[in-house]
Short mmCIF file of C-alpha atoms in Angstrom, two decimals:
data_model
loop_
_atom_site.label_atom_id
_atom_site.label_comp_id
_atom_site.label_asym_id
_atom_site.label_seq_id
_atom_site.Cartn_x
_atom_site.Cartn_y
_atom_site.Cartn_z
CA MET A 14 18.84 -8.42 11.08
CA LEU A 15 21.35 -6.11 12.28
CA LEU A 16 23.80 -6.58 8.84
CA SER A 17 22.34 -6.74 5.12
CA ASP A 18 23.84 -10.05 3.75
CA ASP A 19 26.66 -8.53 2.57
CA PRO A 20 30.09 -10.54 2.49
CA ASP A 21 32.65 -8.22 2.80
CA ARG A 22 31.40 -8.21 6.52
CA TYR A 23 33.52 -10.99 7.15
CA TYR A 24 36.11 -9.54 6.07
CA HIS A 25 35.86 -6.30 8.43
CA LEU A 26 35.27 -8.66 11.11
CA ALA A 27 38.21 -10.47 10.93
CA VAL A 28 40.36 -7.44 10.65
CA SER A 29 38.50 -5.84 13.91
CA GLN A 30 39.66 -9.06 15.93
CA HIS A 31 43.29 -7.98 15.39
CA TRP A 32 42.70 -4.47 16.61
CA ARG A 33 44.93 -3.98 20.13
CA TRP A 34 44.89 -0.59 22.09
CA ARG A 35 48.32 -1.41 23.35
CA GLU A 36 50.13 -2.12 19.59
CA GLY A 37 49.06 1.37 18.44
CA LEU A 38 46.40 3.13 17.28
CA PHE A 39 45.81 1.49 13.95
CA VAL A 40 45.85 -2.57 13.11
CA GLN A 41 48.79 -3.01 12.83
CA SER A 42 48.75 -6.80 11.17
CA PHE A 43 46.50 -9.22 9.52
CA PRO A 44 47.70 -12.75 9.12
CA ASN A 45 44.44 -13.76 7.76
CA VAL A 46 45.73 -13.22 4.47
CA GLU A 47 48.69 -15.34 2.81
CA GLY A 48 51.14 -14.22 0.23
CA LEU A 49 50.56 -10.29 0.80
CA GLY A 50 53.18 -9.87 3.97
CA TRP A 51 49.95 -8.49 5.78
CA GLY A 52 51.21 -10.40 8.44
CA ASN A 53 53.95 -8.01 9.38
CA PHE A 54 52.25 -5.03 8.17
CA PHE A 55 48.76 -4.12 7.14
CA PRO A 56 48.42 -1.30 5.17
CA ASP A 57 44.68 -0.53 5.80
CA LYS A 58 42.90 2.05 3.59
CA GLU A 59 40.36 2.68 5.92
CA PRO A 60 42.00 2.65 9.88
CA PHE A 61 39.56 5.03 11.42
CA PHE A 62 36.56 2.57 10.53
CA HIS A 63 38.62 -0.39 12.00
CA VAL A 64 39.34 1.68 14.94
CA LEU A 65 36.05 1.86 15.35
CA THR A 66 35.17 -1.84 15.21
CA GLY A 67 37.85 -2.93 16.87
CA ILE A 68 36.97 -1.06 19.96
CA ALA A 69 33.33 -2.70 19.67
CA TYR A 70 35.05 -5.87 19.22
CA PHE A 71 37.11 -5.30 22.20
CA LEU A 72 34.14 -4.40 24.15
CA LYS A 73 31.38 -6.94 22.89
CA SER A 74 32.80 -8.98 20.70
CA SER A 75 31.09 -9.85 17.39
CA PHE A 76 27.62 -8.25 18.21
CA GLY A 77 29.40 -5.06 19.06
CA VAL A 78 30.95 -5.14 15.62
CA PHE A 79 27.85 -5.38 13.90
CA LEU A 80 26.14 -2.51 16.28
CA VAL A 81 28.96 -0.22 14.41
CA PRO A 82 26.36 0.03 11.26
CA VAL A 83 23.47 0.76 13.59
CA PHE A 84 25.12 3.26 15.56
CA ALA A 85 25.96 5.17 11.96
CA ALA A 86 22.76 4.81 10.60
CA LEU A 87 21.64 6.53 13.79
CA ALA A 88 24.37 9.11 13.67
CA LEU A 89 23.44 9.82 10.21
CA LEU A 90 20.00 10.53 10.71
CA LEU A 91 20.77 12.89 13.57
CA VAL A 92 22.97 14.88 11.75
CA LEU A 93 20.46 14.97 8.57
CA VAL A 94 18.25 16.19 11.12
CA VAL A 95 20.28 18.83 12.25
CA LEU A 96 21.06 20.09 8.82
CA VAL A 97 17.72 20.41 7.22
CA SER A 98 16.28 21.67 10.64
CA ASP A 99 18.95 24.47 11.43
CA SER A 100 17.44 27.07 10.08
CA ARG A 101 13.74 26.94 11.19
CA ARG A 102 13.98 24.74 14.33
CA LEU A 103 11.39 21.98 13.28
CA TRP A 104 13.09 19.67 14.63
CA ILE A 105 10.80 16.82 15.23
CA GLU A 106 9.28 17.66 11.92
CA SER A 107 12.38 16.92 10.43
CA GLY A 108 13.15 13.77 12.32
CA ILE A 109 10.03 12.38 10.89
CA PHE A 110 10.21 12.85 7.50
CA LEU A 111 13.79 12.14 7.35
CA SER A 112 12.98 9.02 9.37
CA LEU A 113 10.29 7.70 6.65
CA GLY A 114 12.17 9.06 3.88
CA ILE A 115 15.08 6.32 5.22
CA LEU A 116 12.70 3.31 5.94
CA GLY A 117 10.92 4.00 2.69
CA GLN A 118 14.12 3.30 0.23
CA SER A 119 15.25 0.17 0.51
CA TYR A 120 18.69 0.46 -1.47
CA PHE A 121 19.71 2.84 0.83
CA LEU A 122 18.23 1.01 3.72
CA ASN A 123 20.70 -1.82 2.62
CA ARG A 124 23.52 0.24 1.64
CA ILE A 125 23.55 1.81 5.43
CA SER A 126 23.23 -1.21 7.02
CA MET A 127 26.30 -2.83 5.70
CA LEU A 128 29.55 -3.13 7.38
CA ARG A 129 31.54 -1.12 5.26
CA PRO A 130 33.32 2.13 5.47
CA HIS A 131 30.87 3.99 3.47
CA THR A 132 28.83 3.72 6.53
CA ILE A 133 31.24 6.63 8.73
CA ALA A 134 32.34 8.37 5.68
CA LEU A 135 28.25 9.32 5.17
CA VAL A 136 28.26 10.38 8.89
CA LEU A 137 31.40 12.46 8.19
CA PHE A 138 30.51 14.14 5.23
CA PHE A 139 27.16 15.44 6.26
CA LEU A 140 28.97 16.31 9.36
CA LEU A 141 31.95 18.24 7.13
CA TRP A 142 28.66 19.57 5.79
CA PHE A 143 27.32 20.73 9.13
CA CYS A 144 30.98 22.80 9.95
CA PHE A 145 31.22 24.38 6.40
CA GLU A 146 27.88 25.86 7.26
CA LYS A 147 29.01 27.23 10.34
CA THR A 148 32.24 28.22 9.32
CA LYS A 149 33.67 25.76 12.06
CA LYS A 150 37.56 26.12 10.45
CA VAL A 151 39.10 24.11 13.29
CA TRP A 152 36.13 21.03 13.26
CA ILE A 153 36.35 21.20 9.25
CA PHE A 154 39.92 20.12 9.48
CA LEU A 155 39.48 17.29 12.27
CA VAL A 156 36.26 15.78 10.10
CA SER A 157 38.65 16.43 7.09
CA ALA A 158 41.23 14.25 8.74
CA LEU A 159 39.61 11.74 9.84
CA PHE A 160 36.90 11.11 6.52
CA ALA A 161 40.83 10.72 4.61
CA LEU A 162 41.27 8.08 7.79
CA SER A 163 38.05 6.41 6.94
CA TYR A 164 37.48 6.10 3.31
CA HIS A 165 38.86 6.63 -0.06
CA ALA A 166 37.05 9.10 -1.91
CA ILE A 167 38.68 12.35 -0.55
CA TYR A 168 37.34 13.96 -3.69
CA LEU A 169 34.15 14.16 -2.19
CA PRO A 170 35.42 16.73 1.09
CA LEU A 171 37.18 18.64 -1.95
CA ALA A 172 34.27 18.90 -3.97
CA LEU A 173 32.11 20.06 -1.16
CA ALA A 174 34.49 22.94 -0.32
CA LEU A 175 34.80 23.42 -3.97
CA VAL A 176 31.04 24.09 -3.80
CA ASP A 177 30.91 26.02 -0.58
CA GLY A 178 33.64 28.61 -1.59
CA VAL A 179 32.07 29.09 -4.83
CA THR A 180 28.35 29.74 -3.39
CA ARG A 181 30.48 31.89 -0.92
CA TRP A 182 31.78 34.07 -3.56
CA GLN A 183 28.73 34.15 -5.54
CA SER A 184 26.87 35.63 -2.62
CA LYS A 185 29.79 38.29 -2.08
CA ARG A 186 30.67 36.61 1.43
CA GLU A 187 33.90 35.63 -0.01
CA TRP A 188 35.70 37.63 -1.65
CA ASN A 189 38.86 35.92 -3.19
CA LEU A 190 38.42 32.03 -3.64
CA VAL A 191 42.49 31.75 -3.19
CA PHE A 192 42.14 32.61 0.57
CA TYR A 193 39.44 31.05 1.36
CA LYS A 194 39.80 29.62 4.83
CA PRO A 195 37.57 26.87 5.57
CA GLY A 196 38.55 25.19 2.05
CA TRP A 197 42.65 25.26 2.81
CA PHE A 198 41.60 23.71 6.46
CA CYS A 199 39.36 21.10 4.81
CA VAL A 200 42.31 20.71 2.15
CA LEU A 201 45.19 20.14 5.46
CA GLY A 202 43.11 18.06 7.12
CA LEU A 203 42.90 15.57 4.16
CA ALA A 204 46.31 15.97 3.84
CA LEU A 205 47.17 14.93 7.21
CA GLY A 206 44.36 12.09 7.33
CA THR A 207 45.89 10.70 3.94
CA ALA A 208 49.75 10.88 4.92
CA ILE A 209 49.78 9.39 8.32
CA SER A 210 47.32 6.67 7.26
CA PRO A 211 49.02 3.20 6.54
CA SER A 212 47.86 2.52 3.35
CA PHE A 213 50.03 5.36 2.10
CA PRO A 214 51.03 6.84 -0.36
CA GLY A 215 48.65 3.89 -2.24
CA ASN A 216 45.56 5.92 -0.55
CA ILE A 217 46.48 8.30 -3.09
CA LEU A 218 46.09 6.09 -6.15
CA MET A 219 42.64 4.68 -4.81
CA SER A 220 41.37 8.24 -4.52
CA LEU A 221 41.96 8.86 -8.40
#
C-alpha cells in the first residue's frame, strides 16, 4: 500500500490535476470547490508541494502523485543518514539503524506515507539542519524559501536558526548573535517564500 488511509489525499490529488506548467509555476485555479472563488484564483498555502505533485501527475497520472510521499520518505532517510554519519563516516551502520528505527515506529511510518505537505517539509527541515551544520548560507536561504512554500509552520526553521546561533555563541564560534549571518539568510529565505506564496498574507496568520 503506497499511502496511508488518509482522506486528505483526495484533495491533494485533485489540486495536482490542475497544475499546468504553461499557466505558471503554481496552481492558478481550483474550481472543484464552489463558493470560495477558487475557480478564479487559488490561494494555495503549500504551493511547492503541489508543484511536485503536479509534475508527478503530469508524468504518471495518479500513480505518480502517490509515489511522491514514497520518494519523500526515501529522501528523508538519506538526509538523516548524512546528518547522523557525517562526523564518523558510518554510512552503512547509520542507514541500517535509522531504517530499522523508522520501520519499527508504526505511527511515524504512517505519517510519512501520507500524501501531505509535511512529508516534504520534514525533508527540507533536516536538509536545512545539515546546511546550518556546514554553514552553507546560500543553501540556507534557498531551503528556507522552499520550506515557506511547502508548509505553514515557518517557526520551525526560525527555531532551528535560533538554536544553531545560541550553540555557536556558547561555543565561541559566533561572538554576536545580531550579526549571525546564517540566521539572517534563513530569515530572508523564509520572508521570500512567504511573500511569493499565493496565500500571502494569510500564510502568516496560519503560522502563528
